[in-house]
Short mmCIF file of C-alpha atoms and ligand atoms in Angstrom, two decimals:
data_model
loop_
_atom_site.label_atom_id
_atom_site.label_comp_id
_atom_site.label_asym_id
_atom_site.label_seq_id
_atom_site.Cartn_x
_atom_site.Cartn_y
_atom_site.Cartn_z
CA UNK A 21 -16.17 38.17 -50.65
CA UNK A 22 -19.50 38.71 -52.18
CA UNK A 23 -23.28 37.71 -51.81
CA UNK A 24 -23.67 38.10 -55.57
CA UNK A 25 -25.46 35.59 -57.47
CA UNK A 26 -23.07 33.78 -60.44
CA UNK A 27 -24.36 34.05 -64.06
CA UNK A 28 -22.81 31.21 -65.55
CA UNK A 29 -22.29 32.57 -69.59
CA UNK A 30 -21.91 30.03 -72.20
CA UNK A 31 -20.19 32.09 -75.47
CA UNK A 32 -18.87 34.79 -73.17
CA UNK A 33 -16.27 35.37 -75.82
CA UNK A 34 -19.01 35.57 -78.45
CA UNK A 35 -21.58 38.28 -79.38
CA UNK A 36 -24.81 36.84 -77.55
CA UNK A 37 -22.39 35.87 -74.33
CA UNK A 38 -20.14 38.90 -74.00
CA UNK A 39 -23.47 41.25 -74.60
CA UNK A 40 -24.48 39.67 -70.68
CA UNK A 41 -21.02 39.75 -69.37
CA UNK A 42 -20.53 43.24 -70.02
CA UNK A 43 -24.15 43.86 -69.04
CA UNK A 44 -23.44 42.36 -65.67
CA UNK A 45 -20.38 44.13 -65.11
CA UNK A 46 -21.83 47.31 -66.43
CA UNK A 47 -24.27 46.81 -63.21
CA UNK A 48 -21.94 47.56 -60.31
CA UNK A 49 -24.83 47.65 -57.79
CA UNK A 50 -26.58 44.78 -59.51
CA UNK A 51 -27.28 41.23 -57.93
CA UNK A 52 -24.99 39.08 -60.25
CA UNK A 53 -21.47 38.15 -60.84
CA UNK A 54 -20.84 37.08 -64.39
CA UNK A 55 -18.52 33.75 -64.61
CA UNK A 56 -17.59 33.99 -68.75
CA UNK A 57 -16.63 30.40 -69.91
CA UNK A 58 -14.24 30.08 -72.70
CA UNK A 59 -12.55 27.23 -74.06
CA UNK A 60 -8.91 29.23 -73.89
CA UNK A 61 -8.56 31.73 -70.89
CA UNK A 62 -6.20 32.85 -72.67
CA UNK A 63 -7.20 34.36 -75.42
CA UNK A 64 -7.16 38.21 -76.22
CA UNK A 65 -11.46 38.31 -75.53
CA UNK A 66 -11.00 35.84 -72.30
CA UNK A 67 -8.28 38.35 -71.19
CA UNK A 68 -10.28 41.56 -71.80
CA UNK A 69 -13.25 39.75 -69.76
CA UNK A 70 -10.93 39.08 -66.95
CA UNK A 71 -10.11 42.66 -67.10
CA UNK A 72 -13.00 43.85 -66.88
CA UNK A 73 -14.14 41.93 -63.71
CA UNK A 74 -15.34 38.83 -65.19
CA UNK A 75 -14.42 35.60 -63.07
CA UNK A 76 -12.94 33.56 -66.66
CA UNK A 77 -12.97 29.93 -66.59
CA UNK A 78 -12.26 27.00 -68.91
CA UNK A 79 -15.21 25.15 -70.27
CA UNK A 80 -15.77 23.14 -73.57
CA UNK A 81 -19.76 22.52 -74.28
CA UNK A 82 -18.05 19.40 -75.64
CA UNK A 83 -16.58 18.18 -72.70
CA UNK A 84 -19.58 17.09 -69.71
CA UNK A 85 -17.03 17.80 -67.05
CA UNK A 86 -15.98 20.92 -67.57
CA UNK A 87 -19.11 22.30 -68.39
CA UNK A 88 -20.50 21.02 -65.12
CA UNK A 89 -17.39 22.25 -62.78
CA UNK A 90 -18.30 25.85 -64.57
CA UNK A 91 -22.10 25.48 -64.00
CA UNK A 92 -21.16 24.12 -60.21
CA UNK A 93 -22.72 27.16 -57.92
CA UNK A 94 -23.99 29.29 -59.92
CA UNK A 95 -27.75 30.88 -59.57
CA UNK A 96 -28.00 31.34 -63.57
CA UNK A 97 -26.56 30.01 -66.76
CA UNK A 98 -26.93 31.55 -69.85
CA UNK A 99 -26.92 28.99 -72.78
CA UNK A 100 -25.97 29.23 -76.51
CA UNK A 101 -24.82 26.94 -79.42
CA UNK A 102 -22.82 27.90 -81.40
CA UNK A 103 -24.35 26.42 -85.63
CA UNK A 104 -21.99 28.24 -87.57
CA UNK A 105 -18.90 27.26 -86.53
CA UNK A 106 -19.66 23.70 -86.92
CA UNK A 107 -22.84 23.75 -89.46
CA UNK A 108 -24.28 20.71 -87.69
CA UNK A 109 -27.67 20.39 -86.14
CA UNK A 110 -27.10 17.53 -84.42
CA UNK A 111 -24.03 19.17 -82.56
CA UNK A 112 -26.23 21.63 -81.70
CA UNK A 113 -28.78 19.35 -80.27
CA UNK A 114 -25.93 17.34 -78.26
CA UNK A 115 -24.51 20.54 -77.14
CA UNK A 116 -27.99 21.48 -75.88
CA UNK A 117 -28.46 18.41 -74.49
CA UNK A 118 -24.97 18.73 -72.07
CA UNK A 119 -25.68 22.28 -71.44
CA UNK A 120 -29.09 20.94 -70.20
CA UNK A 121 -27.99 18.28 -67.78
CA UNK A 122 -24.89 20.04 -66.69
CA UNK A 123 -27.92 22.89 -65.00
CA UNK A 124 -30.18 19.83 -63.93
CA UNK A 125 -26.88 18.01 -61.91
CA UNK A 126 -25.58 21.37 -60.71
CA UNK A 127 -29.16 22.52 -59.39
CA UNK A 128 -28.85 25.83 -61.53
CA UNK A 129 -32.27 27.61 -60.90
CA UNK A 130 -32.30 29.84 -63.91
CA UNK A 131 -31.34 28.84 -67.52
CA UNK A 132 -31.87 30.91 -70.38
CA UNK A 133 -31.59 29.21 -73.48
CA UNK A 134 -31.26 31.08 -76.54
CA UNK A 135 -33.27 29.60 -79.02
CA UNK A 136 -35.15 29.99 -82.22
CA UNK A 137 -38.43 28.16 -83.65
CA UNK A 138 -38.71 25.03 -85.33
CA UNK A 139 -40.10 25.75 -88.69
CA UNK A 140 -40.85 22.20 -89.31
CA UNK A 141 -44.23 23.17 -86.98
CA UNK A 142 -45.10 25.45 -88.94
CA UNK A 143 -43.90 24.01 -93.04
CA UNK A 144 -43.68 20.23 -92.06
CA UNK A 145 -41.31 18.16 -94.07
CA UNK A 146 -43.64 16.82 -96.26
CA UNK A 147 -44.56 20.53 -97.27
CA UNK A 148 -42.90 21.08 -100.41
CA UNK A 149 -42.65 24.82 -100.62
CA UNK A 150 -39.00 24.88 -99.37
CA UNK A 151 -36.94 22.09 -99.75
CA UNK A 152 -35.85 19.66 -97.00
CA UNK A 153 -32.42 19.72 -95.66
CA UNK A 154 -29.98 17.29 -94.63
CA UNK A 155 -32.86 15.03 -94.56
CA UNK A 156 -35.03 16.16 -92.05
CA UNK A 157 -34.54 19.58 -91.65
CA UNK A 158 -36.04 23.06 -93.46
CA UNK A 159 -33.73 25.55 -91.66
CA UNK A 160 -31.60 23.39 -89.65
CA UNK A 161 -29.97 26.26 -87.42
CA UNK A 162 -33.51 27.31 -86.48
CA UNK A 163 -35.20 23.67 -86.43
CA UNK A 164 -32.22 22.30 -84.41
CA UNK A 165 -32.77 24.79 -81.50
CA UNK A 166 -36.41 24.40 -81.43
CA UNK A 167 -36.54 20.78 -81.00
CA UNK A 168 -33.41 21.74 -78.15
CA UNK A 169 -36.43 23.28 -76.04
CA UNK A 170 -38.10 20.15 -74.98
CA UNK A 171 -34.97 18.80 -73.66
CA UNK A 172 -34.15 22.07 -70.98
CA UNK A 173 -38.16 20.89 -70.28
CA UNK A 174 -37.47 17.38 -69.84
CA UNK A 175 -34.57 17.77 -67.80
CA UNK A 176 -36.65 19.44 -65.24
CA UNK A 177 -34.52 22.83 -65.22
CA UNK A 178 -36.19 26.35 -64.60
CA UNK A 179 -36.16 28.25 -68.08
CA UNK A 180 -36.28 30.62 -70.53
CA UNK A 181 -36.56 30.18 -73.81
CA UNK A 182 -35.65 33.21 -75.82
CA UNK A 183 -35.95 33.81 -78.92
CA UNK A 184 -33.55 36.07 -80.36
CA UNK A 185 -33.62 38.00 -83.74
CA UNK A 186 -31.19 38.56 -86.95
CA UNK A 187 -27.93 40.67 -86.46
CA UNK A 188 -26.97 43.47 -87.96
CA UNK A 189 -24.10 42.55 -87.05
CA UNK A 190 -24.61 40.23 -89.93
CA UNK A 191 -23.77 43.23 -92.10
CA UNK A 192 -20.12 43.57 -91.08
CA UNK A 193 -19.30 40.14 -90.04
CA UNK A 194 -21.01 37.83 -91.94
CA UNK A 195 -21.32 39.16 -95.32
CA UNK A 196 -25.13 40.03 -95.44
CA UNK A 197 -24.80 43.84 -95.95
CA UNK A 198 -24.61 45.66 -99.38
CA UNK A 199 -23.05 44.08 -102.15
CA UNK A 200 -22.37 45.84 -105.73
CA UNK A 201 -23.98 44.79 -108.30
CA UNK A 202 -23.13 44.58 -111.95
CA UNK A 203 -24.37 47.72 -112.46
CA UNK A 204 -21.85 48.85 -109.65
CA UNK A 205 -24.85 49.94 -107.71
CA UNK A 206 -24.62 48.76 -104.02
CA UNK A 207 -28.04 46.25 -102.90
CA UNK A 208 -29.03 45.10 -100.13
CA UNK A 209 -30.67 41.72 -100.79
CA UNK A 210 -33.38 39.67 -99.43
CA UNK A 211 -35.74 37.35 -99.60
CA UNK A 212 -37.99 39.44 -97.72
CA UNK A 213 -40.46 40.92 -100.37
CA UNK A 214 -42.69 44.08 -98.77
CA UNK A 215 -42.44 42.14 -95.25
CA UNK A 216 -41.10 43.45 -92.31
CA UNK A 217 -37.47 41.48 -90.45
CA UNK A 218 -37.13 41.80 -86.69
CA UNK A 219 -33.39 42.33 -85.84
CA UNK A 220 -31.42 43.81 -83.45
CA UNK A 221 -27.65 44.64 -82.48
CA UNK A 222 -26.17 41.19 -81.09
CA UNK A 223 -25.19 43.04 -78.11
CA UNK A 224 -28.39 43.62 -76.48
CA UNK A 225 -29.24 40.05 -76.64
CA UNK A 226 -27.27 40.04 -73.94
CA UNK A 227 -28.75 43.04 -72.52
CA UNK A 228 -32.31 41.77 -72.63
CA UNK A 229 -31.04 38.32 -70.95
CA UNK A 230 -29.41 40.42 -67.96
CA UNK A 231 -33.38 41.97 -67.95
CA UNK A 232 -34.97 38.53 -67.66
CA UNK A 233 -32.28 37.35 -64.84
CA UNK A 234 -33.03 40.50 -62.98
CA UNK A 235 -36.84 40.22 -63.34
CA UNK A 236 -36.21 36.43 -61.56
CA UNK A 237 -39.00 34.48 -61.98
CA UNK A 238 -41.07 35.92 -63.72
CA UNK A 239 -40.37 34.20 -67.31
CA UNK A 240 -39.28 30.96 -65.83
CA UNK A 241 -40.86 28.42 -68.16
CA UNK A 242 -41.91 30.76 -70.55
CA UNK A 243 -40.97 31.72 -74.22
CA UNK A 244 -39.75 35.38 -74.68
CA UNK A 245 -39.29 36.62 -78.13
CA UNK A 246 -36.78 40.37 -78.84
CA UNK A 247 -35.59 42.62 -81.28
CA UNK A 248 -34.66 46.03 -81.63
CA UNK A 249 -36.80 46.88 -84.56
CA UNK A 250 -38.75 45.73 -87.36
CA UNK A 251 -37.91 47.02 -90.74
CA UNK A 252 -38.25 46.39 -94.37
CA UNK A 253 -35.75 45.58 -96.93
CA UNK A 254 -36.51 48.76 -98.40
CA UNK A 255 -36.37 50.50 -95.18
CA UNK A 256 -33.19 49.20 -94.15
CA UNK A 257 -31.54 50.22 -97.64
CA UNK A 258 -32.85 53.95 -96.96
CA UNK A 259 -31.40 53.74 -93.94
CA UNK A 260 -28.15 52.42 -94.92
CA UNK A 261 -28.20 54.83 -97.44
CA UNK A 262 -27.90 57.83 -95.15
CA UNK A 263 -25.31 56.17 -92.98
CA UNK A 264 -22.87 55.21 -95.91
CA UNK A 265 -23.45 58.24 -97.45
CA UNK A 266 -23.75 56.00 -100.99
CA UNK A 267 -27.29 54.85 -102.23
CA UNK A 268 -28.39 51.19 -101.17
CA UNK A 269 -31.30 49.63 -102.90
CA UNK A 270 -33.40 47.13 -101.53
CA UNK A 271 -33.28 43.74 -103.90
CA UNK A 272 -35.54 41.31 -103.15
CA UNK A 273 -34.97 37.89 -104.62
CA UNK A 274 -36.78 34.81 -104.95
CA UNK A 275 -36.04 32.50 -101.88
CA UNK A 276 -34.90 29.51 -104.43
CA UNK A 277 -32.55 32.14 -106.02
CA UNK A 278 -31.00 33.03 -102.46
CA UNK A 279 -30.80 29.16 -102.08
CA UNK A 280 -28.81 29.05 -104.50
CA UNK A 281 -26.31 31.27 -103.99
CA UNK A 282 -23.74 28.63 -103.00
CA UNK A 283 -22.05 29.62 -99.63
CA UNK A 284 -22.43 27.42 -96.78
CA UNK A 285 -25.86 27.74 -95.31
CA UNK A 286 -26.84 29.30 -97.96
CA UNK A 287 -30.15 26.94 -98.47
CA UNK A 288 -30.56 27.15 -94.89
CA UNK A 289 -30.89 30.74 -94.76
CA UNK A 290 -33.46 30.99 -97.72
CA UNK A 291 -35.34 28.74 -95.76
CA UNK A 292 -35.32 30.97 -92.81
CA UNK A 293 -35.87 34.07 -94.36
CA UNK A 294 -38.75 32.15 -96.93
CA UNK A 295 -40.27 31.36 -93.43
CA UNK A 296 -39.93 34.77 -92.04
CA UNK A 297 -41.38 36.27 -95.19
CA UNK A 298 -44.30 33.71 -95.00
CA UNK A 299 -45.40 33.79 -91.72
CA UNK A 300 -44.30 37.25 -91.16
CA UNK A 301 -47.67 38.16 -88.60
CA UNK A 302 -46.16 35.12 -86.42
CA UNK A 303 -42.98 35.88 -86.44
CA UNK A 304 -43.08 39.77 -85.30
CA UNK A 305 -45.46 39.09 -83.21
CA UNK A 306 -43.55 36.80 -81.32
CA UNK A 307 -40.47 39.53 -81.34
CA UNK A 308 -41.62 42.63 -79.09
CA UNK A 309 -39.97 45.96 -79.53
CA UNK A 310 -41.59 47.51 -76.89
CA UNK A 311 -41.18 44.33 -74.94
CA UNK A 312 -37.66 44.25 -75.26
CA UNK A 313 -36.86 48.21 -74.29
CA UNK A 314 -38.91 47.21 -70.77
CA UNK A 315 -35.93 44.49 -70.59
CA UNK A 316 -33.00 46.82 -71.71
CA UNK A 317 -33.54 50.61 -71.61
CA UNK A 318 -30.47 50.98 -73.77
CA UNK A 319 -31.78 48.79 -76.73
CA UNK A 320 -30.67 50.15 -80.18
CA UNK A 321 -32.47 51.10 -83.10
CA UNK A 322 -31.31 50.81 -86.34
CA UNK A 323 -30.31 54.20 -86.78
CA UNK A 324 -28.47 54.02 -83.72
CA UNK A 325 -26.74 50.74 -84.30
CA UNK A 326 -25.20 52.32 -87.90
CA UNK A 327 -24.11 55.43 -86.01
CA UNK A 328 -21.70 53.03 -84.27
CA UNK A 329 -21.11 50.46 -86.69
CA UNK A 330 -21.89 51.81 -90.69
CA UNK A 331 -18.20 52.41 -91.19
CA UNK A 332 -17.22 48.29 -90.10
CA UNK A 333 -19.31 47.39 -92.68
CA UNK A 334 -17.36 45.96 -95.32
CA UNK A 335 -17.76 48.06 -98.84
CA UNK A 336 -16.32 46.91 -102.17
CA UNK A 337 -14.89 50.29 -103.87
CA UNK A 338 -17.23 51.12 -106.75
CA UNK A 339 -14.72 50.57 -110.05
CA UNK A 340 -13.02 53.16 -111.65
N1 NAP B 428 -26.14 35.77 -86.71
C1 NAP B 428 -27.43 35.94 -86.42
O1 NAP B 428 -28.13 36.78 -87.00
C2 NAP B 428 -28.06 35.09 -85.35
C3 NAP B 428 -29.32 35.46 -84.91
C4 NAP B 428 -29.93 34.68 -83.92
C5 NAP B 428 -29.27 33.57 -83.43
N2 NAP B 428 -28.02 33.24 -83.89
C6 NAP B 428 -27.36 32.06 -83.33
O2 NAP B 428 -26.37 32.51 -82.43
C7 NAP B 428 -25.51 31.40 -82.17
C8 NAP B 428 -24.10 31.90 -81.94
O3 NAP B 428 -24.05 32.86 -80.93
P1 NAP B 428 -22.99 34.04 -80.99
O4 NAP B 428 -23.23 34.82 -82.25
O5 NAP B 428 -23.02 34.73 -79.70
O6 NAP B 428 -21.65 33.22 -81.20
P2 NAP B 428 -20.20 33.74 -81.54
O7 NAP B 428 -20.09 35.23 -81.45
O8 NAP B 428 -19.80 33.05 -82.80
O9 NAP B 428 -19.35 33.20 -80.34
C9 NAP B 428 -19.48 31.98 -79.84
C10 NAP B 428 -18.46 31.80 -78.72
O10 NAP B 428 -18.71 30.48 -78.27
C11 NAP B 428 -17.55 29.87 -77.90
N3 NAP B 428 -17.55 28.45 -78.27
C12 NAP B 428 -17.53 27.91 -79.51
N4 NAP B 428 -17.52 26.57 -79.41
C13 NAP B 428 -17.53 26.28 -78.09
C14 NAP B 428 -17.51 25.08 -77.34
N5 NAP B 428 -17.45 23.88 -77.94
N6 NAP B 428 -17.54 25.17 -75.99
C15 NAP B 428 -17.57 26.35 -75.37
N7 NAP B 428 -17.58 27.54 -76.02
C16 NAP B 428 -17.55 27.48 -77.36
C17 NAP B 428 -16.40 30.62 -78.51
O11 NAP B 428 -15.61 31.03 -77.42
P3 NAP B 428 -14.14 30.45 -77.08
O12 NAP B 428 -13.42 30.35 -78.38
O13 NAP B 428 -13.63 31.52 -76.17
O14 NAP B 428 -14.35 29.15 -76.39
C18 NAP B 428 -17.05 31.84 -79.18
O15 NAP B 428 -16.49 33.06 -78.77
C19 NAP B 428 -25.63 30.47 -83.37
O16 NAP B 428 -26.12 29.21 -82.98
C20 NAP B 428 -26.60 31.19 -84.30
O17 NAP B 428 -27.45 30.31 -85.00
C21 NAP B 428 -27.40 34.00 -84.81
#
């Protein structure tokens, strides 16, 4: 037996989740147990969780009951949704909204709920320079998870709001890094222009959560912003440069043209970078470097991350 404290982890199989299982299992003296919720304990990831020490149980966000037997007894729940597998804000909000009341019936006394701002506060709908989406929406994947907050608040349950920056990770799984142009040069591009993007390596999300469970308390009902650094376009493509040993320029486009690029989410994403770009002062501000290395020691820079990741990222051979 064990005193331990459970961390309840919503996405445990995912980047933001498995970054605080392993965290908590990485901390053999630490205070918490890390209970990783899946929807199929048997997978290959629920498996290598298991392995590694992680009590593994079955829990659909979907599903009230499950996610309320997997919440039952536990000190902490980490909470994520989970846009781009279903592209639907108001999943996310219902998700959200079960994740919510499965901590308030359970009596969890920490949630953490990984969250983003919504830009509608700051370009309201009627604001015209970025389109509206799916009717009342400018970057749904942000705006849904804003408007999420109030209903950990209502709900009465202890939390943390946390707001989390881009992945690089982006750059090897979701087809943001360099791309080759017609020129056969490789670019990096963004809707950035000279301004500065906060991002981080998906793994120390996780990381910095296992910091604010650890600190108690102390951020209980407030709003915590992270990232591992805050670069340029044109740094970034400098730096990716060195680590692919190939030059990367940085090609900043028009938001509209990103828009408009056609895959899903596309439009969403121009709108969330447009915003970034826009009301760039906000947005670092509320993403703390130095902050978020007092939460995680280990916290990777960007030179760091590419030492251990430049050679996933997925590079079209230049022709001939
Ligand atoms: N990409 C970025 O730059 C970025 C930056 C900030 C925030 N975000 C946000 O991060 C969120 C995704 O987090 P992530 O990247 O950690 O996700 P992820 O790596 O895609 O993993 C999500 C995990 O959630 C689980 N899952 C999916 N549907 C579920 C359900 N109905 N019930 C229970 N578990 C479910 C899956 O596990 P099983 O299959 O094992 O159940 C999956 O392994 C998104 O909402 C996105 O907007 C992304």
């Amino acid at each position: 037996m064990t005193d331990k404290k459970i961390i309840a982890v919503v996405g445990a199989t995912g980047a933001q989740g498995g970054g605080l299982v392993r965290a908590i299992l990485a901390d053999k003296n630490g205070p918490f147990r890390a209970r990783a919720l899946t929807r199929d304990v048997n997978s290959p990831k629920a498996r290598a969780l298991a392995a590694a020490g992680a009590e593994v149980v079955s829990a659909d966000v979907d599903d009230a009951a499950t996610l309320r037997r997997a919440f039952e007894g536990a000190h902490g729940a980490f909470c994520v949704t989970f846009f781009w597998h279903h592209l639907s804000p108001e999943k996310e909000l219902a998700e959200a909204a079960s994740m919510a009341e499965a901590a308030k019936q359970t009596g969890v006394t920490h949630v953490i709920w990984s969250t983003l701002e919504d830009i509608r506060k700051f370009v309201p709908l009627d604001d015209d320079r970025m389109p509206t989406l799916m009717g009342k929406y400018k970057a749904p994947h942000f705006d849904a998870k804003g408007e999420a907050n109030a209903l950990f608040t209502q709900a009465g349950v202890p939390t943390t709001f946390l707001l989390t920056s881009f992945y690089w990770d982006n750059f090897v799984y979701f087809g943001s890094g360099p791309k080759r142009g017609p020129d056969g040069k490789l670019a990096l591009v963004l809707p950035m222009g000279d301004r500065k993007l906060p991002a981080m390596a998906a793994e120390d999300i996780g990381k910095c959560a296992y910091g604010i469970f650890k600190r108690g308390k102390e951020f209980i009902g407030r709003t915590v912003g992270i990232a591992g650094e805050h670069l340029s376009g044109g740094e970034m493509a400098a730096k990716l440069t060195g680590a692919l040993g190939e030059k990367v320029v940085y090609q900043d486009v028009p938001p509209e043209v990103y828009r408009s690029f056609g895959f899903p989410g596309a439009d969403d994403l121009g709108n969330m970078f447009q915003f970034k770009r826009d009301f760039n002062d906000y947005y670092r501000g509320a993403r703390s470097v130095e902050f978020s290395r007092s939460l995680n020691p280990e916290l990777l820079s960007f030179d760091q991350w590419l030492k251990q990741n430049a050679s996933k990222i997925p590079i079209e051979a230049a022709a001939g």
